[in-house]
CSV table of C-alpha atoms in Angstrom, one decimal:
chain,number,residue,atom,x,y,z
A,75,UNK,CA,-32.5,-5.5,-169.8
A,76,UNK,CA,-35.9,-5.9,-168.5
A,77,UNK,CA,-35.9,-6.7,-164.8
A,78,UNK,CA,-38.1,-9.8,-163.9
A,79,UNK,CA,-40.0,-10.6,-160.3
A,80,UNK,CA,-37.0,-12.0,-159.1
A,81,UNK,CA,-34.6,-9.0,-159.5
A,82,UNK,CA,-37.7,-7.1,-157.6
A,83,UNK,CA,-38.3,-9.8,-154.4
A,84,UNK,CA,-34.2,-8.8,-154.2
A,85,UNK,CA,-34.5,-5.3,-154.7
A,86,UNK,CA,-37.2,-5.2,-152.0
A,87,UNK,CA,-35.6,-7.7,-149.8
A,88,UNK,CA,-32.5,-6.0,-149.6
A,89,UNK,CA,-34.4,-2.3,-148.7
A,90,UNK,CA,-36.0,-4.2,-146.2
A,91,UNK,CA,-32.6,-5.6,-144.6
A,92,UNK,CA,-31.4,-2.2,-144.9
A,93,UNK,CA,-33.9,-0.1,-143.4
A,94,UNK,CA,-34.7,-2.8,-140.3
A,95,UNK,CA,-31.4,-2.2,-139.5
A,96,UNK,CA,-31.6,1.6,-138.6
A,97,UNK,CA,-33.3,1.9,-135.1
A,98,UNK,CA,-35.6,5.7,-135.5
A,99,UNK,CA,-35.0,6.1,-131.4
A,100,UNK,CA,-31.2,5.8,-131.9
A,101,UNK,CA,-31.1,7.9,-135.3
A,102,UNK,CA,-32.8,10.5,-133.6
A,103,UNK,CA,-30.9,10.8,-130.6
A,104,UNK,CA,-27.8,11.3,-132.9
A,105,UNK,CA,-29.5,13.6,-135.5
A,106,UNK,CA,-30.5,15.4,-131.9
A,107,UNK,CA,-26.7,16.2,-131.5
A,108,UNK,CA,-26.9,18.3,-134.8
A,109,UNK,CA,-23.8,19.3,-137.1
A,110,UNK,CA,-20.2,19.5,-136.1
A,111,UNK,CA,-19.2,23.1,-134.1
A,112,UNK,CA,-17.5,25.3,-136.9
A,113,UNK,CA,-14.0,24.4,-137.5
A,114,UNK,CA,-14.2,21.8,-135.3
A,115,UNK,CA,-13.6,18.2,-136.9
A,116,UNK,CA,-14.6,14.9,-135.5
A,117,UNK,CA,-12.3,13.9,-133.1
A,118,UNK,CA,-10.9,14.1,-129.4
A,119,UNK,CA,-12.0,17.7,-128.8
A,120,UNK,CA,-15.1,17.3,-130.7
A,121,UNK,CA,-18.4,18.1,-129.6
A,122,UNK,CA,-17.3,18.9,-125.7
A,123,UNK,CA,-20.5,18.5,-123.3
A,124,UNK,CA,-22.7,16.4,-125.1
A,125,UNK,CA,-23.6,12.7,-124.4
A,126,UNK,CA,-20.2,10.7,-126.6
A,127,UNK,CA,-22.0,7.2,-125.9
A,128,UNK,CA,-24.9,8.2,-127.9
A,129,UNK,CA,-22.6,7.9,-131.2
A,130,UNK,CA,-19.7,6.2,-129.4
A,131,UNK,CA,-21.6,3.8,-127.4
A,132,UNK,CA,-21.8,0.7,-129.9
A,133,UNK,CA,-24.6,1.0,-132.2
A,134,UNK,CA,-22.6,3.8,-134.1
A,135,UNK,CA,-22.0,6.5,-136.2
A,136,UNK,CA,-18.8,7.0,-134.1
A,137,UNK,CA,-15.8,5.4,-133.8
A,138,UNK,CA,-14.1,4.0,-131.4
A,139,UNK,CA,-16.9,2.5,-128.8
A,140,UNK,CA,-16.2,4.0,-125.9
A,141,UNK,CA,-16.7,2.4,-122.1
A,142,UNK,CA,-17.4,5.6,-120.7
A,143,UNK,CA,-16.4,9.5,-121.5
A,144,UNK,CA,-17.5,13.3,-121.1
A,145,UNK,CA,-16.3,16.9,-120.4
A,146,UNK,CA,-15.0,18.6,-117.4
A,147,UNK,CA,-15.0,22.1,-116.6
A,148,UNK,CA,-13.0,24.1,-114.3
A,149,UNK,CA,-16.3,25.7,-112.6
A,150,UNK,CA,-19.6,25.1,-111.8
A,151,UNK,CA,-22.8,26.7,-113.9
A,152,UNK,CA,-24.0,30.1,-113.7
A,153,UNK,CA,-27.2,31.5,-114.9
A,154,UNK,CA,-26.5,33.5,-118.3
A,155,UNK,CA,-23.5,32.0,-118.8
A,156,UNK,CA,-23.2,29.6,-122.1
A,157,UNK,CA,-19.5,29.0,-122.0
A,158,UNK,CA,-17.3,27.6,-120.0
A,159,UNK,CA,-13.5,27.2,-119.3
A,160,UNK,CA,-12.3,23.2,-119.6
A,161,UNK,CA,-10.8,21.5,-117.4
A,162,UNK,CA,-7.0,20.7,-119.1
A,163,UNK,CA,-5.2,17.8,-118.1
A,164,UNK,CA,-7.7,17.0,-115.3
A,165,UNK,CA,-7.3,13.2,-113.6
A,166,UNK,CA,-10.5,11.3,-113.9
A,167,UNK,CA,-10.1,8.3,-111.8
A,168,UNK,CA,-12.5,5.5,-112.4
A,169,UNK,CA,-13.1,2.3,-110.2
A,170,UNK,CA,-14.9,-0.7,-111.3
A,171,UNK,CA,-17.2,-3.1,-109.3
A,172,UNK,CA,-14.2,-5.0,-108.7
A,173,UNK,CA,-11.9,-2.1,-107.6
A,174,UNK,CA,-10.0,-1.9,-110.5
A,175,UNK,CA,-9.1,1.3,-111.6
A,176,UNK,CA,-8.4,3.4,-114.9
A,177,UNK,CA,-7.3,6.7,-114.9
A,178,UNK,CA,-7.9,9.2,-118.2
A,179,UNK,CA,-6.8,12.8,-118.6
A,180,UNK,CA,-8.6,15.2,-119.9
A,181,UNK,CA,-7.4,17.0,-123.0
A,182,UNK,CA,-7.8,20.6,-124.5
A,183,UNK,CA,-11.3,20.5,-124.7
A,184,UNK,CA,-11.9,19.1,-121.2
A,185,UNK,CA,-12.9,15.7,-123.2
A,186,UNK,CA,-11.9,12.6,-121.5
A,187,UNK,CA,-12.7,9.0,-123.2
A,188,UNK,CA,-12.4,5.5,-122.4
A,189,UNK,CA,-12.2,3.2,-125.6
A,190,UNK,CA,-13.3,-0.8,-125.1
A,191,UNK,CA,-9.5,-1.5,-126.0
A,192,UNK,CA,-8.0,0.7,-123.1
A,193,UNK,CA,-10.5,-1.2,-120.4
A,194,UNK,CA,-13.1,-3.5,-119.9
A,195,UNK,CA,-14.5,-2.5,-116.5
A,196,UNK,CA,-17.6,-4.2,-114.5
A,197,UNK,CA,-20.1,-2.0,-114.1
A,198,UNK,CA,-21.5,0.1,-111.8
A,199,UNK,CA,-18.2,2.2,-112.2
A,200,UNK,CA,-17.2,4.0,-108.9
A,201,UNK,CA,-17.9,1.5,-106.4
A,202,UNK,CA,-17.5,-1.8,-105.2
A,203,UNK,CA,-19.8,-5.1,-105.2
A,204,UNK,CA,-21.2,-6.1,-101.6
A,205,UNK,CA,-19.2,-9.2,-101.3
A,206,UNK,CA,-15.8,-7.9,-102.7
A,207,UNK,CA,-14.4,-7.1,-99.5
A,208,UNK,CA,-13.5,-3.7,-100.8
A,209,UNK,CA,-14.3,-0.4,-99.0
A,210,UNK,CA,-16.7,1.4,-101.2
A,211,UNK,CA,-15.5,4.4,-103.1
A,212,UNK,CA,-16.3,7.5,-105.6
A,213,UNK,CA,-15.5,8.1,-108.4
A,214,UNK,CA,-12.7,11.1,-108.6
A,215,UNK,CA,-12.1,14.1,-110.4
A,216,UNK,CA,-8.7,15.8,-109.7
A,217,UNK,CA,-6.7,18.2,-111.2
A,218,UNK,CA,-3.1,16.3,-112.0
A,219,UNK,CA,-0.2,16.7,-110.4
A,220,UNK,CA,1.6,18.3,-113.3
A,221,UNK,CA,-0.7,21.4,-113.1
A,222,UNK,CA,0.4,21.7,-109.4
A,223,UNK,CA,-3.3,21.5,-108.0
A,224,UNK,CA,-4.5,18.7,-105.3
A,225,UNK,CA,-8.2,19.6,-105.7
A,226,UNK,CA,-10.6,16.6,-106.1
A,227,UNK,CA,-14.3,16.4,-106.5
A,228,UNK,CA,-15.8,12.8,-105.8
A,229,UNK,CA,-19.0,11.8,-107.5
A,230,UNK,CA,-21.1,10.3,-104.6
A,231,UNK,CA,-23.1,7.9,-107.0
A,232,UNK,CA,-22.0,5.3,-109.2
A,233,UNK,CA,-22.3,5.2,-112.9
A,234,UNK,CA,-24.7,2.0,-113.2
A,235,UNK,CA,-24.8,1.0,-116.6
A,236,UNK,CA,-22.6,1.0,-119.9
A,237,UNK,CA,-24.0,2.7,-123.3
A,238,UNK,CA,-25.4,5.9,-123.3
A,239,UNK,CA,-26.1,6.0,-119.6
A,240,UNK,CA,-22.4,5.5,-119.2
A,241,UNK,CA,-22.0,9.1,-121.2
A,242,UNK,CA,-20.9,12.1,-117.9
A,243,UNK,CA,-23.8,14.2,-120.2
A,244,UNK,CA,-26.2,11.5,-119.6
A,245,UNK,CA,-26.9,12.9,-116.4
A,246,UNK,CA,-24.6,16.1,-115.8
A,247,UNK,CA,-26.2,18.7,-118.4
A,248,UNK,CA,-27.0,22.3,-117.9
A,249,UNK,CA,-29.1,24.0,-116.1
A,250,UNK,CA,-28.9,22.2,-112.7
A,251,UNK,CA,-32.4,21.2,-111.7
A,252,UNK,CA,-34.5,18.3,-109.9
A,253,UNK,CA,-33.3,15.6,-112.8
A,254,UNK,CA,-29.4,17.0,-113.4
A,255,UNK,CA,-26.9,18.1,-110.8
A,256,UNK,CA,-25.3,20.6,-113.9
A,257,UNK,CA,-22.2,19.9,-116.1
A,258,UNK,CA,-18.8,18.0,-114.5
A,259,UNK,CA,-17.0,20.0,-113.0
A,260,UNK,CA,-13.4,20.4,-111.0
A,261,UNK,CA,-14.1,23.2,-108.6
B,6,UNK,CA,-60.2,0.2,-100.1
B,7,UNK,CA,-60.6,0.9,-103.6
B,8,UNK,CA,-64.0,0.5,-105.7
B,9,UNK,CA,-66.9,2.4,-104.7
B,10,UNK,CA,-69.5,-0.5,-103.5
B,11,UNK,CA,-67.2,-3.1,-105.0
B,12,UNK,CA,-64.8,-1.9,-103.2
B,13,UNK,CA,-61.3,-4.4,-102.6
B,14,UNK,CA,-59.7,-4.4,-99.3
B,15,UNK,CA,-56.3,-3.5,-99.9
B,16,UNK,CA,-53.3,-4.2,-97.1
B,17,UNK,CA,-50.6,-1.6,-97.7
B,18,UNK,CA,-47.0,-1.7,-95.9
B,19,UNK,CA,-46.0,0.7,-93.3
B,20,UNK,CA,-45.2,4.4,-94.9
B,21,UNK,CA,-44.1,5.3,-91.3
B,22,UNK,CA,-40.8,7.8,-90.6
B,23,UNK,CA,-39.4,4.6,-88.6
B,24,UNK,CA,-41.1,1.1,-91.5
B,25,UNK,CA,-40.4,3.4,-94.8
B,26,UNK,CA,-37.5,5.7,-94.4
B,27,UNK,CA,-34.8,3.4,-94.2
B,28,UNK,CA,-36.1,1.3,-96.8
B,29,UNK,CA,-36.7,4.4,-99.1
B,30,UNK,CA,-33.0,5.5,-98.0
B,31,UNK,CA,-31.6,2.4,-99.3
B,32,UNK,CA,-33.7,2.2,-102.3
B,33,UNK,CA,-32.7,6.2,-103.3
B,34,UNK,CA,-29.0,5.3,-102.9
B,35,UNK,CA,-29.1,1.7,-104.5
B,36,UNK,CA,-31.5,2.1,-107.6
B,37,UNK,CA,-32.2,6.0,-107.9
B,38,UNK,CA,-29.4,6.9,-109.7
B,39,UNK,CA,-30.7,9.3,-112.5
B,40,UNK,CA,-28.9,6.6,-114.9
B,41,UNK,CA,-31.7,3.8,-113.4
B,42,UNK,CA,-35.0,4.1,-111.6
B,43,UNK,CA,-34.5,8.1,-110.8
B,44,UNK,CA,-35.9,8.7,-114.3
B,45,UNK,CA,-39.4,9.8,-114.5
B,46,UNK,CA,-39.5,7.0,-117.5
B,47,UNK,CA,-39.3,4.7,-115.4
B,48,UNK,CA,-42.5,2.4,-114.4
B,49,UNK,CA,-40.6,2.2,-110.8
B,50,UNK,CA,-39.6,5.6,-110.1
B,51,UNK,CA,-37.5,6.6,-107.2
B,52,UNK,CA,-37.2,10.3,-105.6
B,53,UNK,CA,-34.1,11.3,-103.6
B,54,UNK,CA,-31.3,13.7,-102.9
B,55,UNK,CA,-28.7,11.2,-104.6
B,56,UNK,CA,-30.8,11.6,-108.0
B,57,UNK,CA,-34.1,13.0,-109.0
B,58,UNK,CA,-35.5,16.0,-106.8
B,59,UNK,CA,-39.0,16.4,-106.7
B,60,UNK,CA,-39.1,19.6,-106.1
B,61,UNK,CA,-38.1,22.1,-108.9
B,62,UNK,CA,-35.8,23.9,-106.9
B,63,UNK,CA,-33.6,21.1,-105.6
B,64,UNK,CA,-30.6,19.5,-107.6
B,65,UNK,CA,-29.8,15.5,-107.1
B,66,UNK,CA,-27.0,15.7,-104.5
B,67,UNK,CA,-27.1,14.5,-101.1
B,68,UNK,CA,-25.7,17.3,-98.6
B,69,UNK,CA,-24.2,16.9,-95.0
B,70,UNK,CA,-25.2,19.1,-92.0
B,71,UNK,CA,-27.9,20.1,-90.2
B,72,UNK,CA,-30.0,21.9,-92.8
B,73,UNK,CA,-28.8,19.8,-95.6
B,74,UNK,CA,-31.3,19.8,-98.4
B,75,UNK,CA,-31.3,15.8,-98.4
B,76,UNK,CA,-34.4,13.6,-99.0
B,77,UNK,CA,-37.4,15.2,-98.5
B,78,UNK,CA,-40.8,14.1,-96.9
B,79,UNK,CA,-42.6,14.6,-100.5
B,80,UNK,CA,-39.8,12.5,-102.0
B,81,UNK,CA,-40.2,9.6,-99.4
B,82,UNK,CA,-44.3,9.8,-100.2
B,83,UNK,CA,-43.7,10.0,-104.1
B,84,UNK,CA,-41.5,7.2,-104.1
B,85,UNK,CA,-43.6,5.2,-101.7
B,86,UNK,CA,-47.0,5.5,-104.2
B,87,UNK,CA,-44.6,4.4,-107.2
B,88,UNK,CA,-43.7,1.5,-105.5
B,89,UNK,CA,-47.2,0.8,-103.5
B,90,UNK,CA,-48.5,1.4,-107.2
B,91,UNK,CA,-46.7,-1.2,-109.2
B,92,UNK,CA,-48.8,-4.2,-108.3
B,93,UNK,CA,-51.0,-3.1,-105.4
B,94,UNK,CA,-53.5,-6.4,-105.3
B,95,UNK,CA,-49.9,-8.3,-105.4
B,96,UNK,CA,-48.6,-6.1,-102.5
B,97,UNK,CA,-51.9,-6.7,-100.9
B,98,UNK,CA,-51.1,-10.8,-101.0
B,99,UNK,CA,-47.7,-10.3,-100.0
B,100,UNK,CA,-49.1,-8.4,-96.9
B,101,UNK,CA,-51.7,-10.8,-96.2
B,102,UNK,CA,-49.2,-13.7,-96.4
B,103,UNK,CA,-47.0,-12.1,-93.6
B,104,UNK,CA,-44.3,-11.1,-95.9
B,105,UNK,CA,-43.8,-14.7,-96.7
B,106,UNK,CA,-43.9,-14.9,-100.2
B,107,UNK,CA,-41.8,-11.4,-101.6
B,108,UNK,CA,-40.7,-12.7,-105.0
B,109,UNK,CA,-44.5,-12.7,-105.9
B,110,UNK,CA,-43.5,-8.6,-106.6
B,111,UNK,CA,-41.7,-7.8,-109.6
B,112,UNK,CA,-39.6,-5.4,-108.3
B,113,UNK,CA,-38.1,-8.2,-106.2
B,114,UNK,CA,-37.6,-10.9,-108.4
B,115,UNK,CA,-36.5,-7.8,-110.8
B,116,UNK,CA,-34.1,-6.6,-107.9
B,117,UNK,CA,-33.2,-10.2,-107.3
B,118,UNK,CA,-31.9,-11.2,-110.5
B,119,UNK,CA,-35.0,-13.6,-111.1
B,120,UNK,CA,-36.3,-11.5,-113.8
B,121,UNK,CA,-34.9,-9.7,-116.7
B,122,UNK,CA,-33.5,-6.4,-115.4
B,123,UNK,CA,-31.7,-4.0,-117.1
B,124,UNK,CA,-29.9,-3.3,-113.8
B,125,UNK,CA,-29.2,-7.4,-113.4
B,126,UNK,CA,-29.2,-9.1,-110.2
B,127,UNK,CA,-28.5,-6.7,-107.4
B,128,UNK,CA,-29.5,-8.2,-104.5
B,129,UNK,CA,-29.4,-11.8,-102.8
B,130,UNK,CA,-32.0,-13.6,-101.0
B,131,UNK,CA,-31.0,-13.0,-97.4
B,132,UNK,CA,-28.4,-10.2,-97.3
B,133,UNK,CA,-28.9,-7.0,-96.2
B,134,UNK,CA,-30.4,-5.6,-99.0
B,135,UNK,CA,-32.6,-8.3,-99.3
B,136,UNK,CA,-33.8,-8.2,-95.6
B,137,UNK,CA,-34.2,-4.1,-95.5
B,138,UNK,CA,-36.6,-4.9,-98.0
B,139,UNK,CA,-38.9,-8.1,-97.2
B,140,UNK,CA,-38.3,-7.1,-93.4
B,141,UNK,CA,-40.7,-4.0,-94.6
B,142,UNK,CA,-43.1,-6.4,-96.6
B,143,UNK,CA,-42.8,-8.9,-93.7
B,144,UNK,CA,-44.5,-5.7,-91.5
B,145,UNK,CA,-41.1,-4.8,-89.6
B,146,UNK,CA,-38.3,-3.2,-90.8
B,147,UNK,CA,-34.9,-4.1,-90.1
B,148,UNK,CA,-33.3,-0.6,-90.2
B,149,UNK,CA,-29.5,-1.4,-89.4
B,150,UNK,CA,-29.9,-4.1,-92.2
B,151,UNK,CA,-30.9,-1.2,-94.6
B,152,UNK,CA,-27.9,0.8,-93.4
B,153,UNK,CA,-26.1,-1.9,-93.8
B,154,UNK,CA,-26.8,-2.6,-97.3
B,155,UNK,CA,-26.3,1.3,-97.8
B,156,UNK,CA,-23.0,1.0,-96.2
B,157,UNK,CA,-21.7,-2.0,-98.8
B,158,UNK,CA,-23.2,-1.1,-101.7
B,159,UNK,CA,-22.7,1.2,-104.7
């Protein structure tokens, strides 16, 4: 059947919908990510140290959106060294501007996540607004009681913003220098 | 002044230890997270030991003790010449008004919730945040007001 000026306007139309809707910064922060770590498959463990929010954060491909969510290590960087032990069943405890808290556990992979169903904080996360009344406070990373350890590292800033910023690789990657303190890590 | 022959007399606030320091404490802690304005991205970008170093061999991280690698003096001047350099014929007017008129700045209507910021409204007209800053524009600045508003914020 030959296709008349109509069935083109559509055609084109429709490519045009479709391609407006793909934002080039956000498809190339993603494609930045590169593949899946052999014999790794998307999921909880997946993809340990890198920003989630940047494919969890909303505008996709991931699923679910998380509030906020990243990897902790047991230790701190060292020059020449590429990998590093996670932090299992770690306690990060998060606190909202309005003092509320949420705490997540980090799992095999030192991966912790916080979906938009589990909480809907107020950001900045780890402190408090100036007319709450609340004392201000960091944000904590312990080891849980179940592994017998009491250690805790506060985080001394707040995390100001949701979406990528709200990813712990955001600002915490490797090596440390003047714009990155290094990864998360416990001690 | 700036211009050659043509050149504009320019007012600029105080960038001394005792006018700028607190301010630039405050503004390091409230609004140089590396998440916000301690991102070289920025147009308003702030240098400080609780985000970005301006040295290469410092880390964001504010220390305690004596020798603690905190702020540094090229960090207060960096941050001082973004700011300064924003709008400096508006800062100028500010100046010459006496501080009177604050919200002519962008950073302050910005900070203030009176412009679109990505941050939203942080501070109010008249608390201590507020007055740390236009008590600096104003020519005099109210340092317990800026630890203050270091004290109660995030």
């Amino acid at each position: 059947m030959k296709q008349g000026p109509f069935f083109t306007g559509v055609f084109v139309a429709t490519w045009l919908a479709a391609a407006s809707c793909v934002d080039p910064v956000h498809q190339s922060e993603v494609n930045a990510l590169g593949p899946e770590a052999a014999g790794v498959s998307p999921g909880p463990t997946h993809r340990p140290g890198q920003p989630c929010l940047t494919c969890h954060g909303g505008s996709g491909p991931g699923d679910p959106t998380f509030v906020t969510a990243g990897t902790v290590y047991l230790n701190s960087y060292t020059a020449g060294t590429t990998s590093y032990a996670p932090l299992v069943g770690g306690d990060v405890h998060l606190v909202d501007a309005r003092g509320l808290t949420y705490d997540a556990t980090t799992n095999a992979a030192g991966n912790f996540y916080v979906t938009t169903d589990d909480w809907s904080p107020t950001f900045p996360l780890g402190n408090t607004p100036v007319d709450s009344g609340i004392a201000a406070q960091p944000l904590d990373i312990s080891v849980a009681a179940t592994m017998g350890g009491t250690d805790t590292t506060p985080m001394t800033t707040a995390i100001e913003r949701g979406g990528v910023y709200a990813s712990c690789a955001y600002c915490h990657f490797d090596p440390p220098g003047p714009t990155s303190p290094g990864h998360v890590y416990q001690q | 002044m700036i211009g050659g022959d043509s050149a504009i007399p320019l007012l600029l606030p105080s960038e001394s230890v005792a006018d700028w320091q607190p301010v630039a404490d405050y503004l390091d802690h409230r609004c140089g997270a590396l998440d916000c304005h301690g991102d070289l991205q920025r147009n308003l970008v702030i240098w400080g030991c609780n985000g970005l170093r301006f040295s290469p061999t410092d880390v964001p991280g504010c220390r305690t003790g004596p020798n603690a690698p905190n702020t540094t003096s090229d960090e207060y001047d960096a941050t001082y010449r973004s700011l300064v350099g924003l709008e400096p014929l508006v800062m100028s007017q500010v100046l010459t008004g006496g501080g009177q008129e604050p919200d002519l700045l962008t950073f302050v209507r910005k900070a203030r919730g009176e412009e679109n910021h990505k941050g939203g409204a942080l501070i109010v007209p008249g608390d201590a945040q507020d007055i740390c800053i236009t008590s600096w524009l104003a020519g005099s600045t109210n340092a317990t007001a800026c630890t203050q508003a270091i004290d109660t914020t995030p």
